[in-house]
PDB file of C-alpha atoms in Angstrom:
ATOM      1  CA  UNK A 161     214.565 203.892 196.634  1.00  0.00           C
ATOM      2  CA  UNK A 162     211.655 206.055 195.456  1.00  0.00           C
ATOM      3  CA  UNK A 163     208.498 204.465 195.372  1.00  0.00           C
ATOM      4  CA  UNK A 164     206.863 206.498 192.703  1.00  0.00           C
ATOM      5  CA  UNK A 165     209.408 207.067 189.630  1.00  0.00           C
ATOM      6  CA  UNK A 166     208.015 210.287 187.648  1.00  0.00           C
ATOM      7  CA  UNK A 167     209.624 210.670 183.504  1.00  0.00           C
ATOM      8  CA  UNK A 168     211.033 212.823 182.380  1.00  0.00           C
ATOM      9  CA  UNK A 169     212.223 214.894 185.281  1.00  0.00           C
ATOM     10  CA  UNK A 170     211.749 218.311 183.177  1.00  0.00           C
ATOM     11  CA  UNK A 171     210.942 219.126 179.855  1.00  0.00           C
ATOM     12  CA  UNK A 172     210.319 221.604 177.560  1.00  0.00           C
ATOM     13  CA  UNK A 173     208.147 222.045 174.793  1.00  0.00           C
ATOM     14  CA  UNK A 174     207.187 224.432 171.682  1.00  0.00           C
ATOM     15  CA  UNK A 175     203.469 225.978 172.557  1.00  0.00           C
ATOM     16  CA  UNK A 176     201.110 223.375 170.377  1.00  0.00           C
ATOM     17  CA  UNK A 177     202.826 220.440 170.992  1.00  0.00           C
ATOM     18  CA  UNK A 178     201.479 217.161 172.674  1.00  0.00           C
ATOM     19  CA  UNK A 179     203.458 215.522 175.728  1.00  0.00           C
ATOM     20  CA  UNK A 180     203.443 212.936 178.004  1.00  0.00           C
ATOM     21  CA  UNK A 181     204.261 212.286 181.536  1.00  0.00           C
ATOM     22  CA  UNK A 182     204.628 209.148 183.190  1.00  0.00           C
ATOM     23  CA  UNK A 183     204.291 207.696 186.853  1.00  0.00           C
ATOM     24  CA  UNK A 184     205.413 204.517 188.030  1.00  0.00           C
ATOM     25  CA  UNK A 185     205.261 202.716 190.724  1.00  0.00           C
ATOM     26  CA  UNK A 186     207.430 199.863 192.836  1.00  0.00           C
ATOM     27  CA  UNK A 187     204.702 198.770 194.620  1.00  0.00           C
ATOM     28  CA  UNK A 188     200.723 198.024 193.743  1.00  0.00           C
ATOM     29  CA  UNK A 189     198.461 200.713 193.014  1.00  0.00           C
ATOM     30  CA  UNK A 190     195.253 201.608 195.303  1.00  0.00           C
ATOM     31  CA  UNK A 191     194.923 205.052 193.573  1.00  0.00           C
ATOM     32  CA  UNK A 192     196.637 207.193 191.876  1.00  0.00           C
ATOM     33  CA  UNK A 193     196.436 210.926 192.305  1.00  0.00           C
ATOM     34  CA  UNK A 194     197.886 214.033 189.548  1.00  0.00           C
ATOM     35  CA  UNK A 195     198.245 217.794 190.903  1.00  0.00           C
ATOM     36  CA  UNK A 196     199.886 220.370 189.305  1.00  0.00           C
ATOM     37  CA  UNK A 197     201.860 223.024 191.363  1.00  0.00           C
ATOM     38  CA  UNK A 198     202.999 226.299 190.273  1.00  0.00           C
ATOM     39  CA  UNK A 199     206.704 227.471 191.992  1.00  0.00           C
ATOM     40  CA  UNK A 200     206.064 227.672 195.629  1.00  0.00           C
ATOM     41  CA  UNK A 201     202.763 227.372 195.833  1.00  0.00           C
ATOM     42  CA  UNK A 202     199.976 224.732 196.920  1.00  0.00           C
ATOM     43  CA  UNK A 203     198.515 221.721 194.960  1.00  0.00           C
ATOM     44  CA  UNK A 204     195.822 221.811 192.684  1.00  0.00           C
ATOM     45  CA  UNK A 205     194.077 218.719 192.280  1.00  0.00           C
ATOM     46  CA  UNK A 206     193.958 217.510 188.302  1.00  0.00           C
ATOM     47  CA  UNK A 207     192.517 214.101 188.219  1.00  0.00           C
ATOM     48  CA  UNK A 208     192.056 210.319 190.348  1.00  0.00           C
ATOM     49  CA  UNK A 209     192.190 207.100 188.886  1.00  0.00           C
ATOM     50  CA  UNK A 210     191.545 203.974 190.586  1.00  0.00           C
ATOM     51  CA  UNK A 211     190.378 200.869 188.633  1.00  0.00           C
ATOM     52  CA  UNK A 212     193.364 199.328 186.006  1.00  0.00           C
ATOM     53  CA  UNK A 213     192.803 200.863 182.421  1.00  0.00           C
ATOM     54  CA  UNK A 214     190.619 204.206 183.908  1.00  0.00           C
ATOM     55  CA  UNK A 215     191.285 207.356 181.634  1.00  0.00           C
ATOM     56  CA  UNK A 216     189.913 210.649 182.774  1.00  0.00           C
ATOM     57  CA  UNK A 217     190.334 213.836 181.130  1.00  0.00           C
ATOM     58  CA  UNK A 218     190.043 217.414 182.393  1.00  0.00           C
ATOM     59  CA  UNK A 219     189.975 220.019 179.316  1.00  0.00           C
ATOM     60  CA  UNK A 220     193.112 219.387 177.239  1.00  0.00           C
ATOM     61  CA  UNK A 221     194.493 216.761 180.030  1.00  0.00           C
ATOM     62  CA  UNK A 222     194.282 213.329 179.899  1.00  0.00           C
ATOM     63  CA  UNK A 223     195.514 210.777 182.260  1.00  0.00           C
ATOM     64  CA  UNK A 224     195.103 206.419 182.415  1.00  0.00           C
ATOM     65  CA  UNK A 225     195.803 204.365 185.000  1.00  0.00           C
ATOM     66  CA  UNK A 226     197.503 200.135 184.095  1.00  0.00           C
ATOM     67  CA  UNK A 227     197.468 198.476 186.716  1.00  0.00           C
ATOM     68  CA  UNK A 228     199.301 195.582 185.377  1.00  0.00           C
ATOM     69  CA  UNK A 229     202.535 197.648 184.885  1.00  0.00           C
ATOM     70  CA  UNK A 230     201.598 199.913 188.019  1.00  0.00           C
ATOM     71  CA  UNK A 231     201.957 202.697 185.728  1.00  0.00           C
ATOM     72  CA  UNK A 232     199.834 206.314 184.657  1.00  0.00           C
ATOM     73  CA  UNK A 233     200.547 208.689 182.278  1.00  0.00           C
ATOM     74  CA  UNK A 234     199.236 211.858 181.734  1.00  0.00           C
ATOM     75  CA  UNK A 235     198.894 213.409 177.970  1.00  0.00           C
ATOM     76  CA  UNK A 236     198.375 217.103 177.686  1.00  0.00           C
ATOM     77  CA  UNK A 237     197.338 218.028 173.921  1.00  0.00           C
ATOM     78  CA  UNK A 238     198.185 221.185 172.561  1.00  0.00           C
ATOM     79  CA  UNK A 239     200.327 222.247 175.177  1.00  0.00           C
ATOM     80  CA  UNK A 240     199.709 226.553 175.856  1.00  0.00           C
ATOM     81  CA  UNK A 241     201.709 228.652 178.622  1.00  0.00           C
ATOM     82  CA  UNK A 242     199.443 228.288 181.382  1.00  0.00           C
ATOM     83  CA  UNK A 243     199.985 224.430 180.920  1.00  0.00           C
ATOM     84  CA  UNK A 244     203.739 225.489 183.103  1.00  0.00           C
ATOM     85  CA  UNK A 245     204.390 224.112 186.412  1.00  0.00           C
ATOM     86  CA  UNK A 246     205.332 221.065 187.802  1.00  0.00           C
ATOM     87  CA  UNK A 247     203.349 218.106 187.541  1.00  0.00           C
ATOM     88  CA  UNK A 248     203.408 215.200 190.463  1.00  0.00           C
ATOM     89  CA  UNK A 249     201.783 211.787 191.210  1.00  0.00           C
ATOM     90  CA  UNK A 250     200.601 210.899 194.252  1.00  0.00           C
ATOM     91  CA  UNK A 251     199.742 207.406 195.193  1.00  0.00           C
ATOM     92  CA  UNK A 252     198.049 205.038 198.467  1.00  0.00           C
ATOM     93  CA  UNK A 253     199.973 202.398 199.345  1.00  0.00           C
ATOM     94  CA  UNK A 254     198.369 199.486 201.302  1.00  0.00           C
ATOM     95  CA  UNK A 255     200.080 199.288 204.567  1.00  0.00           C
ATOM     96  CA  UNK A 256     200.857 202.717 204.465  1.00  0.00           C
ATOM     97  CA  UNK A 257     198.801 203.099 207.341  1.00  0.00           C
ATOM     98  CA  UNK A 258     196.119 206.418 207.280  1.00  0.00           C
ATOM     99  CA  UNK A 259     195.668 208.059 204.160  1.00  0.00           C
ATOM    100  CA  UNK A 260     198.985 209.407 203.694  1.00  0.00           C
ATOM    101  CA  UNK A 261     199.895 210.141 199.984  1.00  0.00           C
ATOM    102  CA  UNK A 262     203.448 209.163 198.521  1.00  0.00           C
ATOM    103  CA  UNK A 263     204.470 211.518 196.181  1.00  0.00           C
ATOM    104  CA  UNK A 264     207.319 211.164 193.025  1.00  0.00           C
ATOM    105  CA  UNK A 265     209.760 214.047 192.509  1.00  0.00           C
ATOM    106  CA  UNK A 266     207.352 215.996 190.113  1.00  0.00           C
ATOM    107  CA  UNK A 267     208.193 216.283 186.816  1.00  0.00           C
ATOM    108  CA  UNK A 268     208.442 220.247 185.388  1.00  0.00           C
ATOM    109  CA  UNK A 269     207.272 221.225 182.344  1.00  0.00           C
ATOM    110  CA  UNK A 270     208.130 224.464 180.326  1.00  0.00           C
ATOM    111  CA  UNK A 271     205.682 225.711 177.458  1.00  0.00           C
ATOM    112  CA  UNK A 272     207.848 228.273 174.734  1.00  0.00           C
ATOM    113  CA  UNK A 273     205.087 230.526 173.134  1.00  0.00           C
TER     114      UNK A 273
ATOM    115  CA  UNK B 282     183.438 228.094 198.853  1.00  0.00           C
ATOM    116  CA  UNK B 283     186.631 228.507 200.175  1.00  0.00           C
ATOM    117  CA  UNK B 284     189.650 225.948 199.839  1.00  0.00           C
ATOM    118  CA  UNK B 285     192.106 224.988 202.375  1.00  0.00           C
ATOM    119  CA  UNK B 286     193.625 228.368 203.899  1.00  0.00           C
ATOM    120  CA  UNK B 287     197.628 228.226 205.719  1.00  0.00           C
ATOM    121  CA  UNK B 288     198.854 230.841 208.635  1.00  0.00           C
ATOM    122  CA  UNK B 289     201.062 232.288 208.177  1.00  0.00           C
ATOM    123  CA  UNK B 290     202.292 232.218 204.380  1.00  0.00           C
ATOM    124  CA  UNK B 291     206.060 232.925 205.136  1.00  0.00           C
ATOM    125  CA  UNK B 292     207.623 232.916 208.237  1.00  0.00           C
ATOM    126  CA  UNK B 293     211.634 233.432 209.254  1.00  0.00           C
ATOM    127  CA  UNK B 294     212.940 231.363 212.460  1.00  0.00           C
ATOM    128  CA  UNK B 295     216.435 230.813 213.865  1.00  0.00           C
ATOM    129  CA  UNK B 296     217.719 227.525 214.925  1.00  0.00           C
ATOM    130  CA  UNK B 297     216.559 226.175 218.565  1.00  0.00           C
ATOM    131  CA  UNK B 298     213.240 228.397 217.867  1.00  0.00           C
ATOM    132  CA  UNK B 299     209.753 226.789 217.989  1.00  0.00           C
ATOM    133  CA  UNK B 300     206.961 227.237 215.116  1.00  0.00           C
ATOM    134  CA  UNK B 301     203.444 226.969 215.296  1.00  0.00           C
ATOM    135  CA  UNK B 302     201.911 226.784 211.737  1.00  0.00           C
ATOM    136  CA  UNK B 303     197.761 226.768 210.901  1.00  0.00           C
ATOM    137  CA  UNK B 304     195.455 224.951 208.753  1.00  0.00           C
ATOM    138  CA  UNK B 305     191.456 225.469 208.224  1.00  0.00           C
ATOM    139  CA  UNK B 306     189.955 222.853 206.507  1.00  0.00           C
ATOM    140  CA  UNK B 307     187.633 223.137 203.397  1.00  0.00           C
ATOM    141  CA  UNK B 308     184.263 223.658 205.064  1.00  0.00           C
ATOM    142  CA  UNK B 309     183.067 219.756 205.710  1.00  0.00           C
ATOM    143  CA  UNK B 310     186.088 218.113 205.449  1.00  0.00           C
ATOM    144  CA  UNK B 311     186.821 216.260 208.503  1.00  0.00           C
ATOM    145  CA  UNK B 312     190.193 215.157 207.604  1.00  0.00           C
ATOM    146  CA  UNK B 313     193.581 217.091 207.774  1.00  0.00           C
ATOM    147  CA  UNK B 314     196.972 215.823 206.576  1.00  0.00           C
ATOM    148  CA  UNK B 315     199.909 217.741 206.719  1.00  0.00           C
ATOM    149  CA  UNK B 316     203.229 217.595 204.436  1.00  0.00           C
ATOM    150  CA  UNK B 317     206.574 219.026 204.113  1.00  0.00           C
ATOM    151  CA  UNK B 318     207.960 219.695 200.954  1.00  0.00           C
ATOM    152  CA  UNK B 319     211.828 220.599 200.281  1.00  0.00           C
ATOM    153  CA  UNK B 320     213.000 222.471 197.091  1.00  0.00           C
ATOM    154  CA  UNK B 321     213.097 220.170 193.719  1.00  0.00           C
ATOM    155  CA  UNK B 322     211.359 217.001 196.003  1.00  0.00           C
ATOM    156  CA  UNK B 323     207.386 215.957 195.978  1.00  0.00           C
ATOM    157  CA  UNK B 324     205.719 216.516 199.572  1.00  0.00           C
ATOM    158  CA  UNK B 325     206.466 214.012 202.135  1.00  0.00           C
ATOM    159  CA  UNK B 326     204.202 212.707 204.244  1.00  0.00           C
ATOM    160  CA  UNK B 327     203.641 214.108 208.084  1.00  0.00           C
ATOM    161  CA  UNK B 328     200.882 213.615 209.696  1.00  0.00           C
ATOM    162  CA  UNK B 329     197.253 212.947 209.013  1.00  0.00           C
ATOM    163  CA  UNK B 330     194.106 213.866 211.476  1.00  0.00           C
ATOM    164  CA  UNK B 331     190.509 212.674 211.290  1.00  0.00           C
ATOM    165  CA  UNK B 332     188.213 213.390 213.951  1.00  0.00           C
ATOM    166  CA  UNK B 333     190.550 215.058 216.651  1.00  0.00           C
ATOM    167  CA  UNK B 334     192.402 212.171 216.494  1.00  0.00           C
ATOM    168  CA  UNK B 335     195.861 210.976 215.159  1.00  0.00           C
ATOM    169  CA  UNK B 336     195.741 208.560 212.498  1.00  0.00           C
ATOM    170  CA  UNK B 337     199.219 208.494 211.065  1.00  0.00           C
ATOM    171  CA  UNK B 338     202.540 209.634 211.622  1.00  0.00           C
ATOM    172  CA  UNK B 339     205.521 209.710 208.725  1.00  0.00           C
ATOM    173  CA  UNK B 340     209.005 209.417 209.493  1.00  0.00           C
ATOM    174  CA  UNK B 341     209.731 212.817 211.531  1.00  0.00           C
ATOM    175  CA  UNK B 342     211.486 213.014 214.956  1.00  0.00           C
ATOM    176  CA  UNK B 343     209.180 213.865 218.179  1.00  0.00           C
ATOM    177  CA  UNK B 344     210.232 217.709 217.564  1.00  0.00           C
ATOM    178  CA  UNK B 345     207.202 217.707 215.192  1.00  0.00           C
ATOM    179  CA  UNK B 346     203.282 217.634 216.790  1.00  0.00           C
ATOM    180  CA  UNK B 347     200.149 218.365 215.819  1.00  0.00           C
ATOM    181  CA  UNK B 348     196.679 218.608 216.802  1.00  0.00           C
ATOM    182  CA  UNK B 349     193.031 218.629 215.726  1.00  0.00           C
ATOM    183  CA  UNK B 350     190.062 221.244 216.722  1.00  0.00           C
ATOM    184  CA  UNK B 351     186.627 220.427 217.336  1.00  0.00           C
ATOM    185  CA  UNK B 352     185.962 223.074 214.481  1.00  0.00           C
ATOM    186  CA  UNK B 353     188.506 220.259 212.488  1.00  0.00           C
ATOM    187  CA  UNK B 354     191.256 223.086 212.154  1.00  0.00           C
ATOM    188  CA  UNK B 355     194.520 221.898 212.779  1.00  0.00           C
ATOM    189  CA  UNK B 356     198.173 223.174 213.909  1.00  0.00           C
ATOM    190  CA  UNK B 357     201.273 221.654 213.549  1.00  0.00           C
ATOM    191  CA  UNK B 358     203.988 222.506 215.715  1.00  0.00           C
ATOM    192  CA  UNK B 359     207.657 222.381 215.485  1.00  0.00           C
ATOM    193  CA  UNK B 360     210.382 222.458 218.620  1.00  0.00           C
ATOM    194  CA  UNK B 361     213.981 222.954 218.664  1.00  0.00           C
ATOM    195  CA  UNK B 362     213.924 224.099 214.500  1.00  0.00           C
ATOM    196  CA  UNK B 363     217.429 222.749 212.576  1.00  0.00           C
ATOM    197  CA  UNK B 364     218.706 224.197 209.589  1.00  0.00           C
ATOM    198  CA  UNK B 365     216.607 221.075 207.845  1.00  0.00           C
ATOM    199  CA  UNK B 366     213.454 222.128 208.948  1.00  0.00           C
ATOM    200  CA  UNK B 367     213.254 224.943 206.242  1.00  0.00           C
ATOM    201  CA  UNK B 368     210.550 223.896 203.294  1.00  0.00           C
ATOM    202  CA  UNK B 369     207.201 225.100 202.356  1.00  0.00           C
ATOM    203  CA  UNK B 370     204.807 223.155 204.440  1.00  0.00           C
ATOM    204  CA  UNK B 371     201.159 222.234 203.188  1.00  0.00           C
ATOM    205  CA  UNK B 372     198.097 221.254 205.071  1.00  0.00           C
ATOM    206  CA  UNK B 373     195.399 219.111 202.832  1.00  0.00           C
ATOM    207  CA  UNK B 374     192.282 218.223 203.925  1.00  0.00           C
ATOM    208  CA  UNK B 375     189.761 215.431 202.597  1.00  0.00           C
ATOM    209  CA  UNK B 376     186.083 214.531 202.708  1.00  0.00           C
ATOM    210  CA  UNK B 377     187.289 210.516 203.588  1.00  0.00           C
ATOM    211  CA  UNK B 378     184.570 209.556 206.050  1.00  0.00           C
ATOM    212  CA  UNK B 379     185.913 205.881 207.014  1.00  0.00           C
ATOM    213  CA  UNK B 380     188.317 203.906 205.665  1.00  0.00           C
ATOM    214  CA  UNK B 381     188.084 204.418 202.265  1.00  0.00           C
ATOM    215  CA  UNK B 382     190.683 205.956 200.378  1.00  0.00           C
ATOM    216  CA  UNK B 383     189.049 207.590 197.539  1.00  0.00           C
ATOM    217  CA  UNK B 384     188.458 210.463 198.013  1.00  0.00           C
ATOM    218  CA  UNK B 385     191.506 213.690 197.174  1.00  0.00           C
ATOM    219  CA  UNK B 386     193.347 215.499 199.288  1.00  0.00           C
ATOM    220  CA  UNK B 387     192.507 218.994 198.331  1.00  0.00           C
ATOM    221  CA  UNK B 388     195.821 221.344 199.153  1.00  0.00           C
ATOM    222  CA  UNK B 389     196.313 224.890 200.192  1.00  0.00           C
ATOM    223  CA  UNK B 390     199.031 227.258 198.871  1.00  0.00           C
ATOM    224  CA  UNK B 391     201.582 226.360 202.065  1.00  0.00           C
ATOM    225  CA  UNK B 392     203.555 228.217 204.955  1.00  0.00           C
ATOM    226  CA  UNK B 393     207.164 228.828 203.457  1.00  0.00           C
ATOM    227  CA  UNK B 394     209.558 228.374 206.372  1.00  0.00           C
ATOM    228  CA  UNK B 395     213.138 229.444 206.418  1.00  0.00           C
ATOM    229  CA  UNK B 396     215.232 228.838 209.160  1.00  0.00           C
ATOM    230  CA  UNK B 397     218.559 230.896 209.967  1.00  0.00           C
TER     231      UNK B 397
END
C-alpha cells in the first residue's frame, strides 16, 4: 500500500479560484516535503514543514503540517496558469534508513484562463 | 549559483545495454540521492551518497550502482537494461551534514531514459 496518499489525483480549476491539496500519511511524520514538477522535468522545491500545526507560505501557496492526523495540505489562492504542474509530497520515515524521501503519486493540477 | 545539473538529458538504449548517467551537486552540498521516476508515479527512492560513501539503498536489483567523487559528483550506473528500466531519472543533492533530516533535497531537471 502507498505510504503517502495524495487527494485529489488531478484537478482542474477556473483561473481565480482557491484549491486544496492534501497529503497523508500511514505512518508518523518526521517531515514533510512539497515540490512542484512541470511534465518531464525536475523538482522544484516549494516548502518543509516539520513541527505538528507548522504553516508556511511561499507567495500565493500555503501549506500546514497535523501531526495528529499525519496529514498536510497545501492551499493555493487565486490559482493563475503558471500555478500548472503536478504537485507531490515527499516525506522521512523513521527507519527508512538514510535520508531517502517517500514520495505520493503527485496530484496534477490544471489552471483554465 | 547553479542547481543540481544531469548528463545526459535524454538518452536511447536497447535491452542488455549498460548506462552510465551523471550528477553534479549544488556547489557545497555533500549529499547526493538518486531516484527513478516512471510516467504518472512520484520518484522512488534509489540510492543516497554522503561523503563517498553509501548510505542507503531502495529496493532495486544489483544491476543498479553508483558511486561518489571526491569533488561529491556522482554516477549511477545501470547493467543488463530491461524494458522496465525506462523513466526519467533524477539526482538531488542536500546540504544534511549528520544525521539530521532537515534539510531539502534540491532536484535537477533528470536524464529521460528509454529503452528499446
Amino acid at each position: 500500500s502507498q505510504e503517502l496518499e495524495q487527494s485529489p489525483q488531478s484537478l482542474i480549476v477556473q483561473e481565480g479560484k482557491n484549491l486544496t491539496i492534501n497529503c497523508t500519511s500511514s505512518k508518523t511524520l518526521y517531515g514533510l516535503y512539497w515540490y512542484k514538477q512541470k511534465y518531464g522535468e525536475g523538482l522544484i522545491f516549494l516548502m518543509m514543514l516539520q513541527k505538528g500545526g507548522e504553516e508556511k507560505s511561499h507567495e500565493k501557496i500555503t501549506a500546514k503540517l497535523d501531526e495528529k492526523k499525519q496529514q498536510s495540505s497545501l492551499h493555493i489562492t487565486a490559482s493563475q496558469p503558471s500555478h500548472a504542474g503536478i504537485y507531490l509530497c515527499g516525506a522521512y520515515f523513521s527507519g527508512a534508513g538514510s535520508y531517502q524521501l517517500t514520495f505520493g503519486k503527485g496530484t496534477k493540477l490544471s489552471v483554465i484562463p | 549559483d547553479a542547481g543540481v545539473t544531469q548528463s545526459p538529458t535524454h538518452l536511447i538504449k536497447t535491452r542488455g545495454q549498460q548506462v552510465t548517467l551523471r550528477c553534479s551537486p549544488i556547489s557545497g552540498h555533500k549529499s547526493v540521492s538518486w531516484y527513478q521516476q516512471v510516467l504518472g508515479q512520484g520518484p522512488q527512492f534509489i540510492f543516497q551518497y554522503y561523503e563517498k560513501e553509501e548510505r542507503g539503498r531502495g529496493n532495486f536489483p544489483d544491476r543498479f550502482s553508483a558511486r561518489q567523487f571526491p569533488n561529491y559528483s556522482s554516477e549511477l550506473n545501470v547493467n543488463a537494461l530491461l524494458l522496465g528500466d525506462s523513466a526519467l531519472y533524477l539526482c538531488a543533492s542536500s546540504a544534511l551534514t549528520g544525521l539530521e533530516a532537515n534539510q531539502p533535497q534540491h532536484f535537477g531537471d533528470g536524464t529521460r531514459l528509454s529503452i528499446l
